Amino acid sequence: MQKKMKGLVVTGMVVVLCAVAGFSGRALAADVTAGTDFASAYVWRGITFNDGLVAQPSVDVSSGGFGFNVWGNMDIDDYDDTLNSGEFSEVDLTLSYGFSLDSVDVSIGYIEYLFPEGGSGTREVYAGLSVEPLSGFTAGVTGYYDFDEVEDYYVNVSVGYAYELAKDLTLGAGAAVGIAGDDASAGEDSGFHEYLLSVDCAYALTEALEVTAYLAYTDNFDKDVLPDQDTDWFGGMGIYYSF
């Protein structure tokens, strides 16, 4: 009963937050984007949380550099009967602020991780820097620190390129490397955790409606830092509406 009640409370919280986000977008002239990704697997920082189909809805509200995001993972597949299909296994709440210093974009934020189906939630703070050295190219580094359950750091270093193939069609490619501390590591040691290679595209059906698709490959650097996972290749499609 306690587990069921916890799930109901978290689900109710998400509904309320989404309603507030929509209201804020209208009342405060904020930018609001809502959408859903459908992915072949749920992979986070190289770790497989579900090797089958998932749906990942989100609502993002931003205004004056401030941002608020609600993101969830609903398991469509049960991952060999280890998950409850058709239910949310994770809900993330993110507060952020971004600004520019000359040619450097700076972001800081706070993330609350909630697990409605059981398990302890946790909290992170983060700070990131990104630059655009050449037109279409971006490079960035973001450091995260979990100050609750994990009490350790994780760093992501990334590069990317976006090319406008046509008026409403954008193609992209990226690469990223993760570095984890002892307790943030999925294995026994700290160090280089995982790498990720990806390609993606986005097509604007209208000024407000966009569809996206991506394909990615991830693997570990060291089995002592990140043990072998069930998923290397994964991809998905999404649809987003901005208002």
XYZ file of C-alpha atoms in Angstrom:
243
model
C 0.000 0.000 0.000
C 2.821 2.417 0.850
C 4.510 1.779 -2.508
C 1.225 2.284 -4.371
C 0.540 5.505 -2.451
C 4.031 6.792 -3.241
C 3.420 6.159 -6.930
C 0.104 7.980 -6.793
C 1.654 10.961 -5.011
C 4.484 11.256 -7.524
C 2.124 10.877 -10.486
C -0.138 13.546 -9.010
C 2.854 15.830 -8.541
C 3.808 15.469 -12.193
C 0.271 16.303 -13.320
C 0.205 19.421 -11.133
C 3.633 20.545 -12.303
C 2.652 20.123 -15.935
C -0.503 22.180 -15.347
C 1.504 24.906 -13.626
C 4.013 24.866 -16.451
C 1.270 25.370 -19.022
C -0.294 28.175 -16.993
C 3.068 29.874 -16.528
C 3.665 29.776 -20.270
C 0.438 31.684 -20.897
C 0.585 34.073 -17.953
C 4.264 34.970 -18.047
C 4.876 34.766 -21.804
C 7.351 31.939 -21.263
C 8.428 29.521 -23.974
C 6.743 26.157 -23.407
C 7.532 22.918 -25.239
C 5.770 19.615 -24.639
C 6.478 16.322 -26.351
C 7.257 12.634 -26.168
C 10.116 10.455 -27.340
C 9.586 6.785 -28.169
C 12.896 4.947 -27.817
C 14.120 1.406 -28.430
C 15.786 1.389 -24.980
C 16.393 3.560 -21.936
C 20.142 4.170 -21.638
C 21.536 6.788 -19.226
C 25.242 7.540 -18.929
C 25.966 4.267 -20.687
C 23.859 2.221 -18.252
C 20.954 0.130 -19.556
C 17.810 0.722 -17.483
C 15.544 -0.968 -20.026
C 16.646 -2.772 -23.193
C 13.120 -2.590 -24.647
C 10.640 0.050 -25.764
C 10.024 3.112 -23.591
C 8.048 6.350 -23.847
C 9.632 9.496 -22.429
C 7.286 12.506 -22.214
C 8.503 15.936 -21.118
C 7.382 19.522 -20.530
C 9.890 22.367 -20.674
C 9.222 25.975 -19.601
C 11.786 28.756 -20.027
C 11.769 32.510 -19.563
C 14.522 35.078 -19.040
C 17.251 32.454 -18.792
C 15.373 30.412 -16.177
C 14.050 26.971 -17.020
C 11.919 24.240 -15.494
C 11.638 20.746 -16.946
C 9.532 17.701 -16.055
C 10.692 14.452 -17.711
C 9.482 10.901 -17.248
C 10.295 7.379 -18.383
C 7.387 4.977 -18.941
C 8.383 1.371 -19.564
C 6.499 -0.201 -22.461
C 8.636 -3.350 -22.225
C 9.119 -5.067 -18.836
C 12.876 -5.796 -19.250
C 12.621 -9.568 -18.659
C 9.917 -9.134 -15.983
C 12.100 -6.814 -13.873
C 9.934 -3.726 -14.568
C 6.223 -2.975 -14.580
C 5.198 -2.276 -18.158
C 2.880 0.663 -18.708
C 4.066 2.517 -15.587
C 6.543 5.304 -14.892
C 9.820 4.047 -13.447
C 11.404 7.516 -13.225
C 10.409 11.166 -13.072
C 13.022 13.954 -13.147
C 12.439 17.575 -12.151
C 15.048 20.111 -13.280
C 15.462 23.781 -12.400
C 18.060 25.653 -14.455
C 19.490 29.041 -15.308
C 21.548 29.942 -18.360
C 23.485 33.024 -19.416
C 26.328 34.059 -21.718
C 29.767 35.436 -20.918
C 31.115 36.848 -24.174
C 31.179 33.769 -26.457
C 30.719 31.199 -23.678
C 27.291 29.882 -22.695
C 26.976 29.020 -19.014
C 24.310 26.826 -17.399
C 23.681 25.879 -13.793
C 20.917 23.742 -12.363
C 19.389 21.327 -9.887
C 17.877 17.894 -10.671
C 15.506 15.883 -8.505
C 15.326 12.183 -9.446
C 12.163 10.347 -8.377
C 11.472 6.613 -8.738
C 7.731 5.893 -8.343
C 8.158 2.110 -8.589
C 10.523 1.906 -5.640
C 14.116 2.732 -4.828
C 15.564 5.839 -3.249
C 15.391 9.119 -5.093
C 18.401 11.387 -5.261
C 19.492 14.948 -6.090
C 22.175 16.547 -8.241
C 23.485 20.012 -8.944
C 25.339 20.803 -12.151
C 27.258 23.501 -14.015
C 28.202 23.562 -17.679
C 30.112 25.587 -20.263
C 29.680 25.468 -24.044
C 31.159 27.329 -27.000
C 30.632 27.505 -30.763
C 34.163 27.719 -32.206
C 32.877 27.474 -35.786
C 29.460 27.885 -37.350
C 27.421 24.765 -36.620
C 30.019 23.254 -34.271
C 29.597 23.149 -30.491
C 31.814 21.904 -27.693
C 30.949 21.697 -24.030
C 31.654 20.256 -20.613
C 29.167 19.739 -17.773
C 29.964 18.638 -14.252
C 27.349 17.019 -12.008
C 27.531 16.386 -8.273
C 25.087 14.064 -6.502
C 24.871 15.351 -2.926
C 22.274 12.858 -1.694
C 22.495 9.089 -2.283
C 25.724 8.956 -4.309
C 27.797 11.861 -2.972
C 30.158 11.930 -5.951
C 30.718 13.562 -9.342
C 30.090 12.787 -12.984
C 31.519 14.841 -15.888
C 30.318 14.862 -19.490
C 32.463 16.244 -22.327
C 30.778 16.606 -25.722
C 31.172 17.921 -29.270
C 28.485 18.300 -31.904
C 27.677 19.579 -35.356
C 24.349 20.693 -36.810
C 23.698 21.350 -40.498
C 20.563 22.865 -42.015
C 20.015 20.628 -45.025
C 16.805 22.391 -46.044
C 14.614 25.159 -44.693
C 12.804 22.909 -42.225
C 15.252 20.000 -41.947
C 18.320 19.922 -39.684
C 20.836 17.077 -39.458
C 23.238 16.606 -36.573
C 26.030 14.423 -35.227
C 27.691 14.260 -31.851
C 30.156 12.499 -29.601
C 30.411 12.496 -25.819
C 32.580 11.013 -23.076
C 31.579 10.430 -19.453
C 33.926 10.428 -16.449
C 32.658 9.147 -13.095
C 33.922 9.266 -9.522
C 34.218 6.178 -7.336
C 30.663 6.262 -6.022
C 29.112 7.630 -9.233
C 30.710 4.816 -11.226
C 28.529 1.858 -12.144
C 31.528 -0.380 -11.442
C 34.216 -0.492 -8.775
C 36.660 2.170 -9.994
C 36.525 5.806 -11.015
C 37.625 7.027 -14.425
C 36.395 7.082 -18.001
C 32.900 5.640 -17.779
C 31.352 5.512 -21.274
C 31.395 7.104 -24.707
C 28.465 7.924 -26.969
C 28.264 8.505 -30.733
C 25.022 9.754 -32.262
C 23.320 11.126 -35.362
C 19.979 12.904 -35.384
C 17.568 14.911 -37.480
C 14.713 17.333 -36.837
C 11.954 18.334 -39.236
C 9.579 21.237 -38.596
C 6.094 20.294 -39.772
C 4.852 23.764 -38.785
C 6.297 26.682 -36.827
C 5.135 25.003 -33.628
C 5.250 21.254 -34.398
C 8.498 19.322 -34.878
C 9.364 15.652 -35.330
C 12.785 14.238 -34.471
C 14.731 11.005 -34.837
C 18.089 9.771 -33.578
C 20.403 6.763 -33.593
C 23.158 6.241 -31.029
C 25.910 3.822 -30.062
C 27.432 3.631 -26.583
C 30.018 1.430 -24.897
C 32.334 1.400 -21.905
C 36.007 2.363 -21.706
C 36.872 0.118 -18.776
C 34.837 -2.799 -17.381
C 35.981 -1.886 -13.871
C 34.389 1.558 -14.248
C 31.317 0.517 -16.269
C 30.554 -3.213 -16.612
C 29.281 -4.513 -19.964
C 25.677 -3.466 -20.559
C 22.753 -5.054 -22.407
C 22.382 -2.182 -24.891
C 24.922 -0.657 -27.277
C 22.760 0.502 -30.197
C 19.543 2.388 -29.518
C 17.415 5.031 -31.187
C 14.057 6.679 -31.239
C 11.609 9.199 -32.627
C 9.868 12.113 -30.996
C 7.215 14.751 -31.561
C 7.258 18.187 -29.909
C 4.881 21.129 -29.811
C 5.937 24.638 -28.784
C 3.581 27.390 -27.707
